[in-house]
Tab-separated table of C-alpha atoms and ligand atoms in Angstrom:
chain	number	residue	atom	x	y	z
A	99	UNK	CA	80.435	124.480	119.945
A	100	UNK	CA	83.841	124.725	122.082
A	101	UNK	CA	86.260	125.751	120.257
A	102	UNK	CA	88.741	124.079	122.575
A	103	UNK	CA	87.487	120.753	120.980
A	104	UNK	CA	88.179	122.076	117.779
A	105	UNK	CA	89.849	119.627	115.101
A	106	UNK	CA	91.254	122.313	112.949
A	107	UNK	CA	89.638	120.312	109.677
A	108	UNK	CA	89.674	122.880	106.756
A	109	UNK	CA	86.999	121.857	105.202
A	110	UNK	CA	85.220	124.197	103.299
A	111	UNK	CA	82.032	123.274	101.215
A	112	UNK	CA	81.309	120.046	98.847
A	113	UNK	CA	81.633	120.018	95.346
A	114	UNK	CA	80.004	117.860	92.393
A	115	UNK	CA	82.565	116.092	90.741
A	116	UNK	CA	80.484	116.435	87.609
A	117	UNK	CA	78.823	120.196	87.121
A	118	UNK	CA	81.141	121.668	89.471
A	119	UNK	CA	78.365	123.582	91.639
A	120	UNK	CA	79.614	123.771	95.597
A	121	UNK	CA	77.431	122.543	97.831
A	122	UNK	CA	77.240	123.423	101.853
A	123	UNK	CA	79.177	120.800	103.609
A	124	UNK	CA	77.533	121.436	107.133
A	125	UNK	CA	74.415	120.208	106.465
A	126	UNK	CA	73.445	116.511	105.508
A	127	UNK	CA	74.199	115.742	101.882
A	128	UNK	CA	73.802	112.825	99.558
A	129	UNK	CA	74.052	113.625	95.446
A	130	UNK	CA	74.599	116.949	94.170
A	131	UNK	CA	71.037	118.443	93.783
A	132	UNK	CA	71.830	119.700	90.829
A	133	UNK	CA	72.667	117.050	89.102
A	134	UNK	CA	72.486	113.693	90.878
A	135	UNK	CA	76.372	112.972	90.400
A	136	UNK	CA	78.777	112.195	92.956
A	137	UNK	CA	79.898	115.407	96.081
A	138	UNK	CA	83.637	115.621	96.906
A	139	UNK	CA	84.604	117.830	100.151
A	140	UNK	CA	86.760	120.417	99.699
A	141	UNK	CA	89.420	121.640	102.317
A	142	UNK	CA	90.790	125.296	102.755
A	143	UNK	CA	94.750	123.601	102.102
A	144	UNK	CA	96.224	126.785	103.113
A	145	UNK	CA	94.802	126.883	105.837
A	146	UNK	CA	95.188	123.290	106.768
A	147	UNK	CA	99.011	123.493	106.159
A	148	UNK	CA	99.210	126.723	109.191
A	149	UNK	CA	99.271	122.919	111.622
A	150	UNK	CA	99.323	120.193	109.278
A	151	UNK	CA	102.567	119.777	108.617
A	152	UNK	CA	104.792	115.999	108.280
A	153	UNK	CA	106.096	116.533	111.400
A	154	UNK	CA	103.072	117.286	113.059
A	155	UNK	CA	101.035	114.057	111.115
A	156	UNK	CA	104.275	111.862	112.357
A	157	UNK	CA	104.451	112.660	115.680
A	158	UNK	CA	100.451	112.327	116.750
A	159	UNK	CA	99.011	109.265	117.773
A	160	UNK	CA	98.228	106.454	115.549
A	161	UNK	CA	95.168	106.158	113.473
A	162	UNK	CA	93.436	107.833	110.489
A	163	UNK	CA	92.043	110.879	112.813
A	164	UNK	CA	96.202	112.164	112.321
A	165	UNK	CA	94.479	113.695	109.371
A	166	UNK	CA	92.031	115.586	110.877
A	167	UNK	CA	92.744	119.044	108.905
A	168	UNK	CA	91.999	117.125	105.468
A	169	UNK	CA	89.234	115.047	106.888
A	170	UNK	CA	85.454	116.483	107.334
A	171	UNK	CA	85.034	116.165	110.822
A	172	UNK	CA	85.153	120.043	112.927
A	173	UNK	CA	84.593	118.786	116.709
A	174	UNK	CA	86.648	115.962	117.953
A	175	UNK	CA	84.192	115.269	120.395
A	176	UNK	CA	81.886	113.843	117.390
A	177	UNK	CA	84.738	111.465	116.253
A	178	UNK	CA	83.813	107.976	116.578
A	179	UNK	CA	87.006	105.177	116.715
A	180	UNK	CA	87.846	102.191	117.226
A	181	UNK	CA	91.333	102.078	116.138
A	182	UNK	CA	91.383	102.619	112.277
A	183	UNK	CA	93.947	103.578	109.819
A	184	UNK	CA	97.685	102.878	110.060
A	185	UNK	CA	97.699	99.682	108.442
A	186	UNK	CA	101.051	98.385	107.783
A	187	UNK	CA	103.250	98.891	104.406
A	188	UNK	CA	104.649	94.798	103.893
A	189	UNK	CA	107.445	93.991	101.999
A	190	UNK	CA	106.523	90.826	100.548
A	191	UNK	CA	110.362	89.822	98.677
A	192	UNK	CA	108.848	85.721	98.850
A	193	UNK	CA	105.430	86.360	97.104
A	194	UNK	CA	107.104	88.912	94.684
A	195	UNK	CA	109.749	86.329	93.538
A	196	UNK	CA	106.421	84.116	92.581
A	197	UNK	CA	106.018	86.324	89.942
A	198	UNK	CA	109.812	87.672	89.339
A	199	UNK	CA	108.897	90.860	91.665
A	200	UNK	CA	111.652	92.707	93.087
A	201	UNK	CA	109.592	95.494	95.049
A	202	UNK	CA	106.179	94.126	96.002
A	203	UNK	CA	104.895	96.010	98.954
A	204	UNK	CA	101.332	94.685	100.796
A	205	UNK	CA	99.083	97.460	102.030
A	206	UNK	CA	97.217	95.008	104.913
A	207	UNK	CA	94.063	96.831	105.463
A	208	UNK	CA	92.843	93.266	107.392
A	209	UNK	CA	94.267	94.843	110.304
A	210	UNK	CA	91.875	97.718	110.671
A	211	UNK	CA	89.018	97.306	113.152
A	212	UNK	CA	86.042	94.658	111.566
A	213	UNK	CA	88.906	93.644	109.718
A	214	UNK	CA	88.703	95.460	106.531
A	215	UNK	CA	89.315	99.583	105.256
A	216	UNK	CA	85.606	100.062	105.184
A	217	UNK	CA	86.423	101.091	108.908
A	218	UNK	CA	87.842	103.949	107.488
A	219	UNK	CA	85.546	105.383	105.196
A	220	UNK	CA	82.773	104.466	107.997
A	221	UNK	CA	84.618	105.839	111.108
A	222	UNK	CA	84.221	109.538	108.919
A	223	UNK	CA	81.031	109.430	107.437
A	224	UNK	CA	79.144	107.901	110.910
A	225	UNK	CA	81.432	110.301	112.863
A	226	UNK	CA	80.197	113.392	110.347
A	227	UNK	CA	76.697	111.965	110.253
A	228	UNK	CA	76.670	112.344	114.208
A	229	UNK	CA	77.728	115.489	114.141
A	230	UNK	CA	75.615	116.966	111.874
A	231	UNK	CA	72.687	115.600	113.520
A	232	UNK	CA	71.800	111.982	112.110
A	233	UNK	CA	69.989	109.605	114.701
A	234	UNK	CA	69.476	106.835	111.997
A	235	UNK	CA	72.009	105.559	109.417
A	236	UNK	CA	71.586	102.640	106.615
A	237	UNK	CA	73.202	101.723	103.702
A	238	UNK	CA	72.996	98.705	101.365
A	239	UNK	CA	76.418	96.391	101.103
A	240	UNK	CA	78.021	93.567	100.084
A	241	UNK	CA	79.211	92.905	103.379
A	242	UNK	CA	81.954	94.105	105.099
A	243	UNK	CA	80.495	98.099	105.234
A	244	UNK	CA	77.597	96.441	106.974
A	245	UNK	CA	79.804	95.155	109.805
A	246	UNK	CA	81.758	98.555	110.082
A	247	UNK	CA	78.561	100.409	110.036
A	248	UNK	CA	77.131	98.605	112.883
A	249	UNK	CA	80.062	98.463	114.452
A	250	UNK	CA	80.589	102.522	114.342
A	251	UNK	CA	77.013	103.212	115.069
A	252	UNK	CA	77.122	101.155	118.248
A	253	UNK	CA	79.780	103.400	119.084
A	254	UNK	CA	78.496	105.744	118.414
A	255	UNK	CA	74.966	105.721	119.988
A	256	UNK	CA	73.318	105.442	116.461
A	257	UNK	CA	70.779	103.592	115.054
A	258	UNK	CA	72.101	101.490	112.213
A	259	UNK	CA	70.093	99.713	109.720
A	260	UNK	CA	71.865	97.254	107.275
A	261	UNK	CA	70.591	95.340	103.774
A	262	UNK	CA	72.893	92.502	102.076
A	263	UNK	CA	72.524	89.862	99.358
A	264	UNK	CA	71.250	86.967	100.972
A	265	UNK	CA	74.346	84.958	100.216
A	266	UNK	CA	76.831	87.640	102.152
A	267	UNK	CA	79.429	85.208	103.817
A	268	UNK	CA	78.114	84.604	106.947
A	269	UNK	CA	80.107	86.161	109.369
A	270	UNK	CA	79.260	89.831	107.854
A	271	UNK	CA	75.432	88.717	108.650
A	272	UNK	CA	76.418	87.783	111.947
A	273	UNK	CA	78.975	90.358	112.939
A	274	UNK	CA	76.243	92.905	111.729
A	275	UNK	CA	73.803	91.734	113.640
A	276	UNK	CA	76.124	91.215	116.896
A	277	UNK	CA	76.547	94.935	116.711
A	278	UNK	CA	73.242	95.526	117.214
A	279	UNK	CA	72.464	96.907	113.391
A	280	UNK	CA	68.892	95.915	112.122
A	281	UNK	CA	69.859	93.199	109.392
A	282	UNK	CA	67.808	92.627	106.483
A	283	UNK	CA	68.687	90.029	103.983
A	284	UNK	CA	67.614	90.991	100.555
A	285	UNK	CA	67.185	88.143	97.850
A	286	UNK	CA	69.389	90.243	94.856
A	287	UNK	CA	72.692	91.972	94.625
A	288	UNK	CA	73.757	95.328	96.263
A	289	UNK	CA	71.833	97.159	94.168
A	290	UNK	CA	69.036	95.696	94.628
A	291	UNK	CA	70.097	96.261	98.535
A	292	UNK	CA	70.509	100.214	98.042
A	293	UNK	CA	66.615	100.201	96.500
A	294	UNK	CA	65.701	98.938	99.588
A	295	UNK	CA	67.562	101.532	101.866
A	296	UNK	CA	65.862	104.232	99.464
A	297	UNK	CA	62.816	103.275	100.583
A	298	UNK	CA	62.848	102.588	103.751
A	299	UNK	CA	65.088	105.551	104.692
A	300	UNK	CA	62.466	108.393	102.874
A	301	UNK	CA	60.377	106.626	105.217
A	302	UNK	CA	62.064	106.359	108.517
A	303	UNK	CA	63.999	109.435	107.880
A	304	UNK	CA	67.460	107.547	107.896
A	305	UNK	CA	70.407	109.174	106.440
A	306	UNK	CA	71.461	106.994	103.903
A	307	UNK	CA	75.238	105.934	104.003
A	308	UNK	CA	75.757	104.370	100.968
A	309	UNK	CA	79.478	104.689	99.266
A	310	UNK	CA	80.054	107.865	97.419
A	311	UNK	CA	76.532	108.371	97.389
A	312	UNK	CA	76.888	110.138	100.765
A	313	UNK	CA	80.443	111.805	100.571
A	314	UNK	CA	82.476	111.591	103.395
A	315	UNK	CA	83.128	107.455	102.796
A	316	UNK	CA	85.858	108.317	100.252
A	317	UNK	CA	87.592	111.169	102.552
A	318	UNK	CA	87.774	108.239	105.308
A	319	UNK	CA	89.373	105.691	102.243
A	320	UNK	CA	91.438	108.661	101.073
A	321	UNK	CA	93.523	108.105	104.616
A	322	UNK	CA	95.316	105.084	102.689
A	323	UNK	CA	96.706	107.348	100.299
A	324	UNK	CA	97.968	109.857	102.230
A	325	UNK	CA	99.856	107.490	104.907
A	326	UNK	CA	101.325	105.155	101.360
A	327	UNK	CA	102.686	108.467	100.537
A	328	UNK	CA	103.800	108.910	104.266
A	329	UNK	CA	105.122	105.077	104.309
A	330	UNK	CA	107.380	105.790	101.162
A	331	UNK	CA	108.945	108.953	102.160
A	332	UNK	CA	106.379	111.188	100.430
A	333	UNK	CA	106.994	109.194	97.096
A	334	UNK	CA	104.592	107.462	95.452
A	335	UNK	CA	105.040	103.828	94.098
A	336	UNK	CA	105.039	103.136	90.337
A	337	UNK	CA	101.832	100.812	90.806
A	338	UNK	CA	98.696	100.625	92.851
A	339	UNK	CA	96.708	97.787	92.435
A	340	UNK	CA	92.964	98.109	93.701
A	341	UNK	CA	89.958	95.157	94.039
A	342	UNK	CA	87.515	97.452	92.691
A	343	UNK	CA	83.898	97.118	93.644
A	344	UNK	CA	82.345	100.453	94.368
A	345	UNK	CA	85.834	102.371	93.619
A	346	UNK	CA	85.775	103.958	96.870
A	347	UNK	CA	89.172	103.657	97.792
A	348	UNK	CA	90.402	104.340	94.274
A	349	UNK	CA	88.515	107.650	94.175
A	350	UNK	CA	90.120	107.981	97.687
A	351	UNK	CA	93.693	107.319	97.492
A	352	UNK	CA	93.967	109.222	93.981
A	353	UNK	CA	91.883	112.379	95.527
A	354	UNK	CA	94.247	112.490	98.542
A	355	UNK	CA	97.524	112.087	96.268
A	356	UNK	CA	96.298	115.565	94.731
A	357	UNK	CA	95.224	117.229	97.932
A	358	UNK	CA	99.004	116.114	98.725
A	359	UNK	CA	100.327	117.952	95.467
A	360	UNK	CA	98.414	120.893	96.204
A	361	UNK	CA	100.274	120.929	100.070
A	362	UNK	CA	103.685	120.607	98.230
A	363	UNK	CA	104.036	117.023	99.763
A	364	UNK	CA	104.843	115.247	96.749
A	365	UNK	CA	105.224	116.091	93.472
A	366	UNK	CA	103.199	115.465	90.048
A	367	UNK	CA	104.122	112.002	89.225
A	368	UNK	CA	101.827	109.785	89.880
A	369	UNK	CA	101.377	106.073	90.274
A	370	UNK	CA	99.688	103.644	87.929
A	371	UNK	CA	96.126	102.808	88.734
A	372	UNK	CA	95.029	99.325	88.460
A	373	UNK	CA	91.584	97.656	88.404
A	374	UNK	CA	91.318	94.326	89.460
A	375	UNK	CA	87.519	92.777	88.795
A	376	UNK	CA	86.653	89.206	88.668
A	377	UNK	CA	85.190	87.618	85.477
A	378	UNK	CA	81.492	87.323	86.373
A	379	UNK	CA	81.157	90.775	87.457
A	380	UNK	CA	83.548	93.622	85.513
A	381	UNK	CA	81.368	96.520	84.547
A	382	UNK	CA	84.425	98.803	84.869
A	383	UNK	CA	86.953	96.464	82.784
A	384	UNK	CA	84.197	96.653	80.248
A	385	UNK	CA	83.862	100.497	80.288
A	386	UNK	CA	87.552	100.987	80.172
A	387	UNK	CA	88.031	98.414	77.508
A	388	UNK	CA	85.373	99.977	75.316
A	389	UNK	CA	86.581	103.626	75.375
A	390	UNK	CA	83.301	104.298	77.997
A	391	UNK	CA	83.511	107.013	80.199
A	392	UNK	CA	80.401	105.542	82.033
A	393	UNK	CA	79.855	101.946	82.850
A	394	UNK	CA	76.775	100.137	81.701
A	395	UNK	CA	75.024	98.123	85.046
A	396	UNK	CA	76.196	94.561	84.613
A	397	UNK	CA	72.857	92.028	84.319
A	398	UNK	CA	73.525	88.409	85.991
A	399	UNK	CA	76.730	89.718	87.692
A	400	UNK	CA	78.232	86.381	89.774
A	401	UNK	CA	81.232	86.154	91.731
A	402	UNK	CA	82.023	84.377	94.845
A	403	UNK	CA	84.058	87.827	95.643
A	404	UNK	CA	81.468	89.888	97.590
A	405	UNK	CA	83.391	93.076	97.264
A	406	UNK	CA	83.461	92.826	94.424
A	407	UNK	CA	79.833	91.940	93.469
A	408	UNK	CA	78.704	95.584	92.404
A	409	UNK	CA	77.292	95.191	88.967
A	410	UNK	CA	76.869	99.161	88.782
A	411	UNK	CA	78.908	102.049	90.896
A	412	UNK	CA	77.721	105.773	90.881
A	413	UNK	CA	81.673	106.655	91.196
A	414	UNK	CA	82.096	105.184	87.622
A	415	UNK	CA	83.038	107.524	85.792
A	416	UNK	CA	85.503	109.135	88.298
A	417	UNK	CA	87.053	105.846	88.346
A	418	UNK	CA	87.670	105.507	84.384
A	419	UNK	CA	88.763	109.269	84.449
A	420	UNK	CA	91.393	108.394	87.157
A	421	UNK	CA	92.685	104.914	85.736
A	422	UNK	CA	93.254	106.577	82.139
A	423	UNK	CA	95.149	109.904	83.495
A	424	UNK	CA	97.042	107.840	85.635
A	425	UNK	CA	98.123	105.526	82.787
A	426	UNK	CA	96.846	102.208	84.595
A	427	UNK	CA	94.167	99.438	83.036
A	428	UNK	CA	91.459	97.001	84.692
A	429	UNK	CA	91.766	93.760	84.146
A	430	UNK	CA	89.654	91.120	85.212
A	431	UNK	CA	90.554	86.972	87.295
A	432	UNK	CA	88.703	83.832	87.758
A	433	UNK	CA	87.105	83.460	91.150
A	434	UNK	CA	89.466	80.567	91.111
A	435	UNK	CA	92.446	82.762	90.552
A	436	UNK	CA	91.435	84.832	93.353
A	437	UNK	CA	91.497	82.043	95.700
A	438	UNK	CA	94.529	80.522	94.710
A	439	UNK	CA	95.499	84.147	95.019
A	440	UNK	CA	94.615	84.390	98.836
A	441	UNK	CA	96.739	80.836	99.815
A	442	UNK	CA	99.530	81.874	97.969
A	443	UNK	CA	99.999	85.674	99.745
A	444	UNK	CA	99.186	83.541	103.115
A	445	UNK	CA	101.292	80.977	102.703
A	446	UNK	CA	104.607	83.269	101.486
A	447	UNK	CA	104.262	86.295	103.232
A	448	UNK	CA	101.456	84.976	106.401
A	449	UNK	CA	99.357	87.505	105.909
A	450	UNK	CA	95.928	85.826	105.342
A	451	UNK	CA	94.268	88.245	102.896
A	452	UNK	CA	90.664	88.581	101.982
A	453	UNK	CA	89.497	86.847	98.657
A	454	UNK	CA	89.670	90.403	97.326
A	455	UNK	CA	93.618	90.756	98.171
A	456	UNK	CA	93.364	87.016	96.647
A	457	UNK	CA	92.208	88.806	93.379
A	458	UNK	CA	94.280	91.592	93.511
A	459	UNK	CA	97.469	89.173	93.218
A	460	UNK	CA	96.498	87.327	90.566
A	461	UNK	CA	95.931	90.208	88.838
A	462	UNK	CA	99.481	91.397	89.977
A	463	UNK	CA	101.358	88.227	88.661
A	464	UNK	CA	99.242	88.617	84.941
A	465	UNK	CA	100.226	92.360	84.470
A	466	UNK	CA	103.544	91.226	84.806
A	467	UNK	CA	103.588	88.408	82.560
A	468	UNK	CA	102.333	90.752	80.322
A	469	UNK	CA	104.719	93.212	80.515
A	470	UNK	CA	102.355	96.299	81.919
A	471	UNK	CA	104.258	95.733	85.133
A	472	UNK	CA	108.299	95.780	84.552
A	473	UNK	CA	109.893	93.594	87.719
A	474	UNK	CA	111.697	96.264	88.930
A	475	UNK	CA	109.025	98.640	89.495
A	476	UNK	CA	107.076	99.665	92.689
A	477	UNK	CA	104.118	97.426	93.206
A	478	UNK	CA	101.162	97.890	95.808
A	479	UNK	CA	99.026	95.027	96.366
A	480	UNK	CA	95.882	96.477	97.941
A	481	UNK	CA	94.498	93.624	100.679
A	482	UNK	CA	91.765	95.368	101.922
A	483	UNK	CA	90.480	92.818	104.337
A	484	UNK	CA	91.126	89.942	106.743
A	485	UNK	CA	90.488	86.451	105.157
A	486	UNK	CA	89.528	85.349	108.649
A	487	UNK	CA	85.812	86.213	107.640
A	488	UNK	CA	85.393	83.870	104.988
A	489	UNK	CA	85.588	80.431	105.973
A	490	UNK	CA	82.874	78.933	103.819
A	491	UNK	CA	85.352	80.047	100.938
A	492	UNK	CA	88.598	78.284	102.124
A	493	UNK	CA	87.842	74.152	102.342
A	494	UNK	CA	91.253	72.381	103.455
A	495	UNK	CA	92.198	68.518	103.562
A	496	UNK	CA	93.736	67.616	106.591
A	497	UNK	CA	95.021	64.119	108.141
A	498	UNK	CA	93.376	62.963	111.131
A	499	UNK	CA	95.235	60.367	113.384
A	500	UNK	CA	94.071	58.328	116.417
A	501	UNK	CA	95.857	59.164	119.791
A	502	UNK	CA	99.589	57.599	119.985
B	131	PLP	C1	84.119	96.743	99.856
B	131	PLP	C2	85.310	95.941	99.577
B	131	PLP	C3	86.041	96.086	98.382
B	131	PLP	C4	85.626	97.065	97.299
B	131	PLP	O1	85.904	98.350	97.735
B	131	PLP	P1	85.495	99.674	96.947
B	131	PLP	O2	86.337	100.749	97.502
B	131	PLP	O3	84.042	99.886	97.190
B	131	PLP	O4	85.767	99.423	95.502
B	131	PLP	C5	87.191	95.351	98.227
B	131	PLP	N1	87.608	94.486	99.179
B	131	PLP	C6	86.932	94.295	100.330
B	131	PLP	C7	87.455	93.311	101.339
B	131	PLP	C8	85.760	95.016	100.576
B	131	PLP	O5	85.118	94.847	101.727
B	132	ZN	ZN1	76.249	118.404	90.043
């Protein structure tokens, strides 16, 4: 491999988040095979911090791959982009005062490439898949990772295979397919998905992608926290407020705000993590209500929210470890609340936010009422997608006039 192509990533070896074995990171890994539980990479920081430092990040071009020393990849010549990371740090002063809000900032992931942040966490785990010698990639979703997966294996040369619910909102069907990803529409939930891509990829020899099963996903998601840290001055906010379905970016952000620690970057406060879950499908709310510190699989989950439609999550119990250090709560909305949600971001701040950001806002304006969130403190509303996508969600009533 030429070294001159070298992206100076530190990354070390992968660890299990649960029994603590390492685990070589330079050869294709799912679970730990120890114990079945989630694999976190692990970076040399020292050594990372010999070029990584916030000059460096600030002055290099735009995009997520300004990380490279704390992301897995080692030869930029296997990094496959389209554009991600970056997203834009809103203040949004009118939809704040909605709710008496005098710092509300939006994190607008809808501007990353197939409009949501699963670009990220695809971009590195199809660009470390490639280079680690993957020809075949699947993974089970809800919707938008299906898009971004096709989308990055195009780019990439690979073969991607995708499974979603039957009732994914259309244009993740058809911007999958467009891609050129084998779609399969399963009749279940994205569980039921993921058995699917089990079998089929022991058969086919596919690498399976799915999130935080495979573990490179999350370092792609931990990009958001490191540039929120970046966009405040290396603070962190008081609040982060997350649509949780899988918990990637949760696990993400809070895994890259203690990689930043250990650089010296910021210090030990840390912000308030927030779980946002929709009524008919909350098996994380549950856990974290009940004292849990795993989250029984939800049976009948139902929500018109399709990221948000995971009835079970390996990453569970990272994510109820994470919310309870941090000193945050979940909380679930109506689906109706989440729509309302998405018109009312829109129509104050024009940011057209997926049904998820939708959620995330209602959630927002009920912690406050409550009193978890004082008015005065530091508020990110997570939009993690583009409403653009879903259409069949949004009906209007509009006059129609005959020609003057
Ligand atoms: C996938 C998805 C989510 C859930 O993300 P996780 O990190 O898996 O919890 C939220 N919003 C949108 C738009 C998504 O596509
Ligand atoms: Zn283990």
């Amino acid at each position: 491999m030429a070294t001159s192509s070298g992206t100076g990533s530190a990354l070390t070896h992968l660890q299990c988040t649960a029994c603590g074995r390492e685990h070589d990171a330079d050869r294709l890994q799912t679970l730990c095979p120890d114990c079945g539980k989630v694999l976190f990479a692990r970076y040399d920081l020292g050594r990372a911090a010999r070029t990584l430092t916030r000059e460096a990040v600030a002055a290099r071009p735009r995009g997520m791959w300004r990380w490279r020393e704390l992301l897995p990849v080692r030869d930029a010549e296997n990094i496959v982009s389209l554009g991600e990371g970056d997203s834009p740090l809103l203040p949004a002063p009118r939809l704040g005062a909605l709710a008496g809000l005098k710092r509300l900032l939006v994190k607008d992931e809808g501007t990353n490439p197939t409009g949501s942040f699963k670009a990220r966490g695809i971009s590195a785990a199809v660009s470390r898949a490639r280079e680690l010698g993957a020809r075949d990639v699947a993974l089970p979703t809800a919707g938008n990772a299906g898009g971004a997966l096709a989308a990055y294996a195009a780019r990439a040369g690979l073969g991607a295979h995708v499974y979603m619910p039957v009732d994914a909102p259309e244009l993740n069907r058809k911007e999958s397919s467009v891609y050129g990803a084998e779609v399969v529409l399963v009749r279940g939930l994205i569980n039921d998905c993921g058995a699917w891509v089990r079998r089929r990829a022991s058969e086919h020899g596919w690498f399976d992608l799915s999130t935080l099963k495979e573990p490179y996903r999350a370092e792609g998601k931990k990009t958001m926290g490191l540039e929120l840290a970046e966009q405040l001055g290396w603070e962190v906010p008081d609040v982060i407020v997350y649509p949780t379905g899988g918990g990637t970016g949760l696990v993400g952000i809070w895994k890259a705000l203690e990689e930043l620690e250990q650089l010296g970057w910021i210090g030990a406060r840390r912000p308030r993590m927030i779980a946002v879950q929709t009524e008919g499908c909350a098996p994380i709310v549950q856990a974290f209500r009940q004292g849990l510190d795993h989250a029984p699989a939800v049976h009948g989950a139902r929500t018109a929210i399709s990221g948000l439609r995971v009835p079970a999550a390996v990453a569970d119990f990272l994510m109820l470890a994470l919310i309870r250090r941090s000193g945050g709560t979940a909380l679930t909305v109506t689906d109706e609340e989440a729509l309302a949600g998405m018109r009312e971001i829109a129509s104050t701040e024009g940011v057209f936010a997926a049904p998820e950001g939708g959620a995330v806002w209602a959630g927002i304006k009920k912690l406050v009422a409550a009193g978890t969130i004082d008015r005065d403190e530091r508020v990110v509303l997570m939009n993690t997608g583009t409403g653009l996508k879903y259409g069949e969600l949004v009906s209007v009533d509009l006059p129609v006039v005959d020609r003057l």
